[in-house]
CSV table of C-alpha atoms in Angstrom, one decimal:
chain,number,residue,atom,x,y,z
A,1,UNK,CA,147.9,21.0,5.8
A,2,UNK,CA,146.9,20.0,9.3
A,3,UNK,CA,146.8,16.2,9.8
A,4,UNK,CA,144.2,15.0,12.3
A,5,UNK,CA,146.9,12.9,14.0
A,6,UNK,CA,148.5,16.2,15.0
A,7,UNK,CA,145.3,17.6,16.4
A,8,UNK,CA,145.1,15.0,19.2
A,9,UNK,CA,141.4,14.3,18.9
A,10,UNK,CA,140.1,11.9,21.5
A,11,UNK,CA,137.3,9.5,20.4
A,12,UNK,CA,135.9,9.2,23.9
A,13,UNK,CA,135.7,13.0,24.3
A,14,UNK,CA,134.0,13.3,21.0
A,15,UNK,CA,131.5,10.6,22.1
A,16,UNK,CA,130.9,12.5,25.3
A,17,UNK,CA,130.0,15.6,23.3
A,18,UNK,CA,127.7,13.7,21.0
A,19,UNK,CA,125.9,12.1,23.9
A,20,UNK,CA,125.2,15.6,25.3
A,21,UNK,CA,123.5,16.4,22.0
A,22,UNK,CA,121.6,13.1,22.0
A,23,UNK,CA,120.3,13.7,25.5
A,24,UNK,CA,119.4,17.3,24.6
A,25,UNK,CA,117.4,16.2,21.5
A,26,UNK,CA,115.7,13.4,23.5
A,27,UNK,CA,114.5,15.9,26.1
A,28,UNK,CA,116.6,14.4,28.9
A,29,UNK,CA,118.0,16.7,31.6
A,30,UNK,CA,121.7,17.6,31.1
A,31,UNK,CA,124.1,19.4,33.4
A,32,UNK,CA,124.7,22.3,30.9
A,33,UNK,CA,123.5,23.4,27.4
A,34,UNK,CA,126.1,23.3,24.7
A,35,UNK,CA,128.0,26.5,24.0
A,36,UNK,CA,129.5,26.2,20.5
A,37,UNK,CA,132.6,28.4,20.4
A,38,UNK,CA,134.8,27.8,17.3
A,39,UNK,CA,138.2,29.3,17.0
A,40,UNK,CA,139.3,30.5,13.6
A,41,UNK,CA,142.8,31.5,12.5
A,42,UNK,CA,143.3,35.2,13.0
A,43,UNK,CA,146.2,35.3,10.5
A,44,UNK,CA,145.4,36.1,6.9
A,45,UNK,CA,144.2,33.2,4.8
A,46,UNK,CA,142.6,32.4,1.5
A,47,UNK,CA,139.5,34.3,0.6
A,48,UNK,CA,136.0,32.7,0.3
A,49,UNK,CA,136.3,32.7,-3.4
A,50,UNK,CA,139.7,31.0,-3.3
A,51,UNK,CA,138.3,28.3,-0.9
A,52,UNK,CA,135.2,27.8,-3.1
A,53,UNK,CA,137.4,27.3,-6.2
A,54,UNK,CA,140.1,25.3,-4.5
A,55,UNK,CA,139.0,22.4,-2.3
A,56,UNK,CA,142.6,21.9,-0.9
A,57,UNK,CA,142.7,25.4,0.5
A,58,UNK,CA,139.2,25.0,2.0
A,59,UNK,CA,140.0,21.7,3.6
A,60,UNK,CA,143.2,23.1,5.1
A,61,UNK,CA,141.3,26.1,6.6
A,62,UNK,CA,138.6,23.8,7.9
A,63,UNK,CA,141.1,21.4,9.6
A,64,UNK,CA,142.9,24.4,11.0
A,65,UNK,CA,139.7,25.6,12.7
A,66,UNK,CA,139.2,22.1,14.1
A,67,UNK,CA,142.7,22.1,15.5
A,68,UNK,CA,142.5,25.6,17.0
A,69,UNK,CA,139.1,24.9,18.6
A,70,UNK,CA,140.1,21.5,20.0
A,71,UNK,CA,143.3,22.7,21.6
A,72,UNK,CA,142.0,26.0,22.9
A,73,UNK,CA,138.9,24.6,24.5
A,74,UNK,CA,139.6,20.9,25.3
A,75,UNK,CA,136.6,20.6,27.6
A,76,UNK,CA,134.2,22.4,25.2
A,77,UNK,CA,131.1,21.3,23.4
A,78,UNK,CA,131.9,21.6,19.7
A,79,UNK,CA,131.8,18.3,17.9
A,80,UNK,CA,134.6,18.4,15.3
A,81,UNK,CA,133.2,19.0,11.9
A,82,UNK,CA,134.3,20.3,8.5
A,83,UNK,CA,132.2,21.9,5.8
A,84,UNK,CA,132.8,21.3,2.0
A,85,UNK,CA,131.3,24.3,0.3
A,86,UNK,CA,131.0,25.4,-3.3
A,87,UNK,CA,128.3,28.1,-2.7
A,88,UNK,CA,124.6,27.9,-2.3
A,89,UNK,CA,123.6,27.7,-5.9
A,90,UNK,CA,125.0,24.3,-6.8
A,91,UNK,CA,121.5,22.8,-7.5
A,92,UNK,CA,120.7,25.8,-9.8
A,93,UNK,CA,123.9,25.1,-11.8
A,94,UNK,CA,122.7,21.6,-12.4
A,95,UNK,CA,119.7,23.1,-14.1
A,96,UNK,CA,122.0,25.2,-16.3
A,97,UNK,CA,122.5,28.4,-14.4
A,98,UNK,CA,125.9,30.2,-14.7
A,99,UNK,CA,127.6,31.6,-11.6
A,100,UNK,CA,128.5,35.2,-11.1
A,101,UNK,CA,131.4,36.5,-8.9
A,102,UNK,CA,131.4,40.1,-7.7
A,103,UNK,CA,134.4,42.3,-7.0
A,104,UNK,CA,134.7,41.3,-3.3
A,105,UNK,CA,136.7,38.0,-3.0
A,106,UNK,CA,135.0,37.3,0.3
A,107,UNK,CA,131.5,37.5,-1.2
A,108,UNK,CA,129.9,34.2,-2.1
A,109,UNK,CA,128.9,33.6,-5.7
A,110,UNK,CA,125.4,34.0,-7.2
A,111,UNK,CA,123.5,33.4,-10.4
A,112,UNK,CA,124.4,35.5,-13.4
A,113,UNK,CA,121.1,35.3,-15.2
A,114,UNK,CA,118.0,33.2,-14.2
A,115,UNK,CA,117.9,30.4,-16.8
A,116,UNK,CA,114.1,29.9,-16.8
A,117,UNK,CA,112.3,32.7,-18.6
A,118,UNK,CA,109.0,31.0,-19.4
A,119,UNK,CA,106.9,29.2,-16.8
A,120,UNK,CA,105.3,27.1,-19.6
A,121,UNK,CA,108.7,25.5,-20.2
A,122,UNK,CA,108.8,24.0,-16.7
A,123,UNK,CA,106.6,21.0,-17.5
A,124,UNK,CA,109.1,19.7,-20.1
A,125,UNK,CA,112.1,20.5,-18.0
A,126,UNK,CA,114.0,17.3,-17.1
A,127,UNK,CA,115.3,16.8,-13.6
A,128,UNK,CA,119.1,16.9,-13.9
A,129,UNK,CA,121.3,14.0,-12.7
A,130,UNK,CA,123.1,14.5,-9.4
A,131,UNK,CA,126.4,15.0,-11.1
A,132,UNK,CA,125.4,18.0,-13.3
A,133,UNK,CA,126.8,21.5,-12.9
A,134,UNK,CA,128.8,22.0,-9.7
A,135,UNK,CA,127.5,18.8,-8.2
A,136,UNK,CA,130.1,16.3,-9.4
A,137,UNK,CA,132.9,18.5,-8.1
A,138,UNK,CA,131.0,19.2,-4.9
A,139,UNK,CA,130.3,15.5,-4.2
A,140,UNK,CA,134.0,14.7,-4.8
A,141,UNK,CA,134.8,17.5,-2.2
A,142,UNK,CA,132.5,15.8,0.3
A,143,UNK,CA,134.4,12.5,-0.3
A,144,UNK,CA,137.8,14.2,0.2
A,145,UNK,CA,136.7,16.0,3.3
A,146,UNK,CA,135.2,12.8,4.8
A,147,UNK,CA,138.4,10.9,4.0
A,148,UNK,CA,140.5,13.6,5.7
A,149,UNK,CA,138.3,13.4,8.8
A,150,UNK,CA,139.1,9.6,9.2
A,151,UNK,CA,135.8,9.0,11.0
A,152,UNK,CA,136.7,11.4,13.8
A,153,UNK,CA,135.7,14.6,12.1
A,154,UNK,CA,132.1,14.8,10.8
A,155,UNK,CA,131.4,16.3,7.4
A,156,UNK,CA,128.5,18.4,6.4
A,157,UNK,CA,127.0,18.1,3.0
A,158,UNK,CA,126.8,20.8,0.4
A,159,UNK,CA,124.7,24.0,0.8
A,160,UNK,CA,121.9,23.1,-1.5
A,161,UNK,CA,119.7,26.1,-0.5
A,162,UNK,CA,116.3,24.4,-0.5
A,163,UNK,CA,113.3,24.4,-2.9
A,164,UNK,CA,112.1,28.0,-3.0
A,165,UNK,CA,115.7,29.3,-2.8
A,166,UNK,CA,116.7,27.3,-5.8
A,167,UNK,CA,113.5,28.4,-7.6
A,168,UNK,CA,114.5,31.9,-6.9
A,169,UNK,CA,117.9,31.3,-8.6
A,170,UNK,CA,116.2,29.6,-11.6
A,171,UNK,CA,113.3,32.1,-12.1
A,172,UNK,CA,114.5,35.3,-10.5
A,173,UNK,CA,112.8,37.0,-7.6
A,174,UNK,CA,110.1,38.8,-9.6
A,175,UNK,CA,108.9,35.7,-11.5
A,176,UNK,CA,109.1,33.6,-8.3
A,177,UNK,CA,106.9,35.8,-6.2
A,178,UNK,CA,104.4,36.4,-9.0
A,179,UNK,CA,104.2,32.6,-9.6
A,180,UNK,CA,103.3,32.1,-5.9
A,181,UNK,CA,100.1,33.9,-6.7
A,182,UNK,CA,99.4,33.6,-10.4
A,183,UNK,CA,101.0,30.3,-11.5
A,184,UNK,CA,101.0,28.0,-8.4
A,185,UNK,CA,100.8,24.8,-10.5
A,186,UNK,CA,103.8,25.7,-12.6
A,187,UNK,CA,105.8,26.5,-9.4
A,188,UNK,CA,104.8,23.3,-7.7
A,189,UNK,CA,105.9,21.4,-10.8
A,190,UNK,CA,109.3,23.1,-10.6
A,191,UNK,CA,109.6,22.5,-6.9
A,192,UNK,CA,109.0,18.8,-7.5
A,193,UNK,CA,111.8,18.6,-10.0
A,194,UNK,CA,114.1,20.5,-7.6
A,195,UNK,CA,113.3,18.2,-4.8
A,196,UNK,CA,113.9,15.1,-6.9
A,197,UNK,CA,117.4,16.4,-7.6
A,198,UNK,CA,117.9,17.5,-4.0
A,199,UNK,CA,117.2,14.0,-2.6
A,200,UNK,CA,119.2,12.2,-5.3
A,201,UNK,CA,122.1,14.5,-4.5
A,202,UNK,CA,121.8,13.9,-0.7
A,203,UNK,CA,122.0,10.2,-1.3
A,204,UNK,CA,125.0,10.5,-3.5
A,205,UNK,CA,126.8,12.7,-0.9
A,206,UNK,CA,126.0,10.3,1.9
A,207,UNK,CA,127.6,7.5,-0.2
A,208,UNK,CA,130.6,9.7,-0.8
A,209,UNK,CA,131.0,10.5,2.9
A,210,UNK,CA,130.9,6.8,3.8
A,211,UNK,CA,127.5,6.7,5.4
A,212,UNK,CA,125.1,8.7,7.6
A,213,UNK,CA,127.3,8.2,10.7
A,214,UNK,CA,130.0,10.3,9.0
A,215,UNK,CA,127.8,13.4,8.4
A,216,UNK,CA,126.5,16.2,10.5
A,217,UNK,CA,123.1,16.6,8.7
A,218,UNK,CA,121.8,16.2,5.1
A,219,UNK,CA,122.6,19.9,4.4
A,220,UNK,CA,125.2,22.5,5.1
A,221,UNK,CA,125.2,23.0,8.9
A,222,UNK,CA,128.3,21.8,10.8
A,223,UNK,CA,126.1,21.3,13.9
A,224,UNK,CA,126.0,17.5,14.5
A,225,UNK,CA,122.5,16.1,14.6
A,226,UNK,CA,121.8,12.8,16.3
A,227,UNK,CA,121.2,9.5,14.6
A,228,UNK,CA,117.8,9.2,13.1
A,229,UNK,CA,117.3,12.9,12.9
A,230,UNK,CA,119.8,13.9,10.2
A,231,UNK,CA,117.2,15.5,7.9
A,232,UNK,CA,117.8,19.2,7.3
A,233,UNK,CA,116.5,21.8,4.9
A,234,UNK,CA,117.0,25.5,4.2
A,235,UNK,CA,114.3,28.0,3.5
A,236,UNK,CA,115.5,31.6,3.6
A,237,UNK,CA,112.7,32.6,1.2
A,238,UNK,CA,110.3,31.8,4.1
A,239,UNK,CA,111.4,35.2,5.5
A,240,UNK,CA,109.4,36.8,2.7
A,241,UNK,CA,106.2,34.8,2.4
A,242,UNK,CA,103.0,34.1,4.3
A,243,UNK,CA,102.4,31.0,6.5
A,244,UNK,CA,99.8,29.9,3.9
A,245,UNK,CA,102.4,30.1,1.2
A,246,UNK,CA,104.8,28.2,3.3
A,247,UNK,CA,102.3,25.4,3.9
A,248,UNK,CA,101.7,25.1,0.2
A,249,UNK,CA,105.1,25.6,-1.3
A,250,UNK,CA,107.6,24.5,1.4
A,251,UNK,CA,106.1,21.9,3.8
A,252,UNK,CA,105.3,19.2,1.2
A,253,UNK,CA,108.8,19.3,-0.3
A,254,UNK,CA,110.6,19.6,3.1
A,255,UNK,CA,108.6,16.6,4.3
A,256,UNK,CA,110.2,14.5,1.6
A,257,UNK,CA,113.6,15.0,3.2
A,258,UNK,CA,112.4,14.5,6.8
A,259,UNK,CA,110.5,11.3,5.8
A,260,UNK,CA,113.7,9.8,4.4
A,261,UNK,CA,116.3,11.0,6.9
A,262,UNK,CA,114.4,11.9,10.0
A,263,UNK,CA,112.9,15.1,11.4
A,264,UNK,CA,116.1,17.1,12.2
A,265,UNK,CA,116.1,20.8,11.5
A,266,UNK,CA,115.3,23.8,9.3
A,267,UNK,CA,117.4,26.9,8.5
A,268,UNK,CA,116.2,30.4,7.9
A,269,UNK,CA,118.4,33.3,8.7
A,270,UNK,CA,115.4,35.3,9.6
A,271,UNK,CA,113.0,37.0,10.2
A,272,UNK,CA,110.5,34.3,10.8
A,273,UNK,CA,106.9,35.1,9.7
A,274,UNK,CA,106.4,31.3,9.1
A,275,UNK,CA,107.5,30.3,12.5
A,276,UNK,CA,104.3,28.4,13.4
A,277,UNK,CA,104.3,26.2,10.3
A,278,UNK,CA,108.0,25.3,10.8
A,279,UNK,CA,106.5,22.9,13.4
A,280,UNK,CA,103.9,21.4,11.2
A,281,UNK,CA,106.2,19.1,9.2
A,282,UNK,CA,105.7,15.3,9.1
A,283,UNK,CA,107.7,13.9,10.8
A,284,UNK,CA,108.2,16.9,13.1
A,285,UNK,CA,111.5,18.6,13.3
A,286,UNK,CA,113.4,19.1,16.6
A,287,UNK,CA,115.5,22.2,15.8
A,288,UNK,CA,115.6,25.5,13.9
A,289,UNK,CA,118.9,27.1,13.1
A,290,UNK,CA,118.7,30.9,12.7
A,291,UNK,CA,121.0,34.0,12.5
A,292,UNK,CA,121.3,36.0,15.7
A,293,UNK,CA,121.4,39.2,13.5
A,294,UNK,CA,118.1,38.5,11.7
A,295,UNK,CA,116.2,36.5,14.3
A,296,UNK,CA,117.0,37.8,17.7
A,297,UNK,CA,113.9,40.1,17.7
A,298,UNK,CA,111.7,37.0,17.1
A,299,UNK,CA,112.9,35.3,20.3
A,300,UNK,CA,109.7,36.2,22.3
A,301,UNK,CA,107.5,34.7,19.6
A,302,UNK,CA,109.8,31.7,19.4
A,303,UNK,CA,109.4,31.1,23.1
A,304,UNK,CA,105.6,30.9,22.7
A,305,UNK,CA,105.6,28.8,19.6
A,306,UNK,CA,108.5,26.4,20.2
A,307,UNK,CA,107.9,25.5,23.9
A,308,UNK,CA,108.5,21.8,24.4
A,309,UNK,CA,108.5,21.3,20.6
A,310,UNK,CA,111.8,22.6,19.2
A,311,UNK,CA,115.1,24.2,20.2
A,312,UNK,CA,117.1,26.9,18.5
A,313,UNK,CA,120.7,27.0,17.2
A,314,UNK,CA,121.5,30.7,17.1
A,315,UNK,CA,124.4,31.3,14.7
A,316,UNK,CA,126.5,34.4,14.2
A,317,UNK,CA,126.2,34.9,17.9
A,318,UNK,CA,128.3,37.9,19.2
A,319,UNK,CA,131.9,37.0,19.9
A,320,UNK,CA,132.9,40.2,21.7
A,321,UNK,CA,133.2,38.8,25.3
A,322,UNK,CA,131.1,41.2,27.3
A,323,UNK,CA,128.4,41.4,24.7
A,324,UNK,CA,128.4,37.6,24.3
A,325,UNK,CA,127.9,37.2,28.1
A,326,UNK,CA,125.3,39.9,28.3
A,327,UNK,CA,123.3,38.5,25.4
A,328,UNK,CA,123.5,34.9,26.5
A,329,UNK,CA,122.3,35.7,30.0
A,330,UNK,CA,119.5,37.9,28.5
A,331,UNK,CA,118.4,35.0,26.3
A,332,UNK,CA,118.6,32.6,29.2
A,333,UNK,CA,116.4,34.8,31.3
A,334,UNK,CA,113.9,35.3,28.4
A,335,UNK,CA,113.6,31.7,27.1
A,336,UNK,CA,113.7,29.6,30.3
A,337,UNK,CA,112.0,27.3,31.2
A,338,UNK,CA,110.5,26.8,27.8
A,339,UNK,CA,113.0,26.8,24.9
A,340,UNK,CA,116.6,25.8,24.6
A,341,UNK,CA,118.8,28.2,22.7
A,342,UNK,CA,122.3,27.0,21.7
A,343,UNK,CA,124.7,29.9,20.8
A,344,UNK,CA,127.2,29.3,18.0
A,345,UNK,CA,130.0,31.8,17.6
A,346,UNK,CA,133.5,32.2,16.1
A,347,UNK,CA,136.4,33.7,18.0
A,348,UNK,CA,139.7,34.6,16.4
A,349,UNK,CA,142.7,32.7,17.5
A,350,UNK,CA,144.4,35.8,19.0
A,351,UNK,CA,141.5,36.2,21.4
A,352,UNK,CA,140.9,34.4,24.7
A,353,UNK,CA,138.4,31.8,23.4
A,354,UNK,CA,138.9,29.5,26.5
A,355,UNK,CA,138.2,32.5,28.8
A,356,UNK,CA,135.0,33.3,26.9
A,357,UNK,CA,133.8,29.7,27.1
A,358,UNK,CA,134.6,29.6,30.9
A,359,UNK,CA,132.4,32.7,31.3
A,360,UNK,CA,129.6,31.3,29.3
A,361,UNK,CA,129.6,27.9,30.9
A,362,UNK,CA,128.0,28.9,34.2
A,363,UNK,CA,125.1,30.5,32.3
A,364,UNK,CA,124.8,27.3,30.3
A,365,UNK,CA,124.6,25.3,33.6
A,366,UNK,CA,122.0,27.7,35.1
A,367,UNK,CA,120.0,27.5,31.8
A,368,UNK,CA,119.9,23.7,32.1
A,369,UNK,CA,118.8,23.8,35.7
A,370,UNK,CA,115.9,26.1,34.9
A,371,UNK,CA,114.5,24.1,31.9
A,372,UNK,CA,111.2,22.3,32.0
A,373,UNK,CA,112.6,19.1,30.4
A,374,UNK,CA,110.8,16.9,27.9
A,375,UNK,CA,109.1,17.3,24.5
A,376,UNK,CA,105.5,17.6,23.7
A,377,UNK,CA,105.9,15.2,20.7
A,378,UNK,CA,108.3,12.4,19.9
């Protein structure tokens, strides 16, 4: 396994990259926007299933990515981070759900059978402790990853999916969507219990990591969020519901996270019919992290809604060099001077990652020059 002493991480360089993010989030002008190019090992490695089931293999792969990225792009923007991951149903397992693995070893796990079959049973359902199901092992993995990072490599927390996502695991899609309309009180009761577990599990993971200064966010992203804005939630179900439903069944529960850890960010792969209420949280968030594949068609609407209010981390960005350059320039032309978009992409180690970063950097500099800096709200 890679040891961080062999990577050659430089604390001052990491701090320079963090300060770029702090300035960006504070609305202060910067000389370029971050371009997050991670380099992954192109040689065959353990499958996703193997990594979920074996923390040592997952840690080795994560440290290898940090090493390859740091050495390939020494003047880059990626803040070294590693992600302990046991799948996105860990909260559901704490409520008694069993996992299902498909035939593809590179497919993540899901829930075998939704464990709640009667909405009337929710009122008497106890909120599990934050070491039930996968959580004890997941929290221990957070601790091990944080120790391996030695304070130089930030660690994300587990992928806990978010209230409606967990409710979908526990109820099944049909019962969840019917409950949104027919049994809202029962659903709100369940979401309250999920969020109680969510926050208790965040607290336990922060302790395991050694404090908030060691983590990226309170959730799965390995994007480093600044101090005071570590709060993050996921809400992929918001791709399928109305803004009114989002206001009723998402915002109150997300606000519990943001009130405790700061208004950081929200994830939805996309599409984004609830884009406007994303920005109605208290305290307000500063970022939304989306999938290029499922959210790129929403960019014109994002430009209108997010102007001087929030920026975008756009994951799964194209890594083929010519397409990456073409898309980044197109996005820069579309979104300036109103909304910052930070592309995040993975490049195999047998490709020219440094060359791609060098080609994207001038666009990032032009993007920064064109921005109308400052935020509408603090």
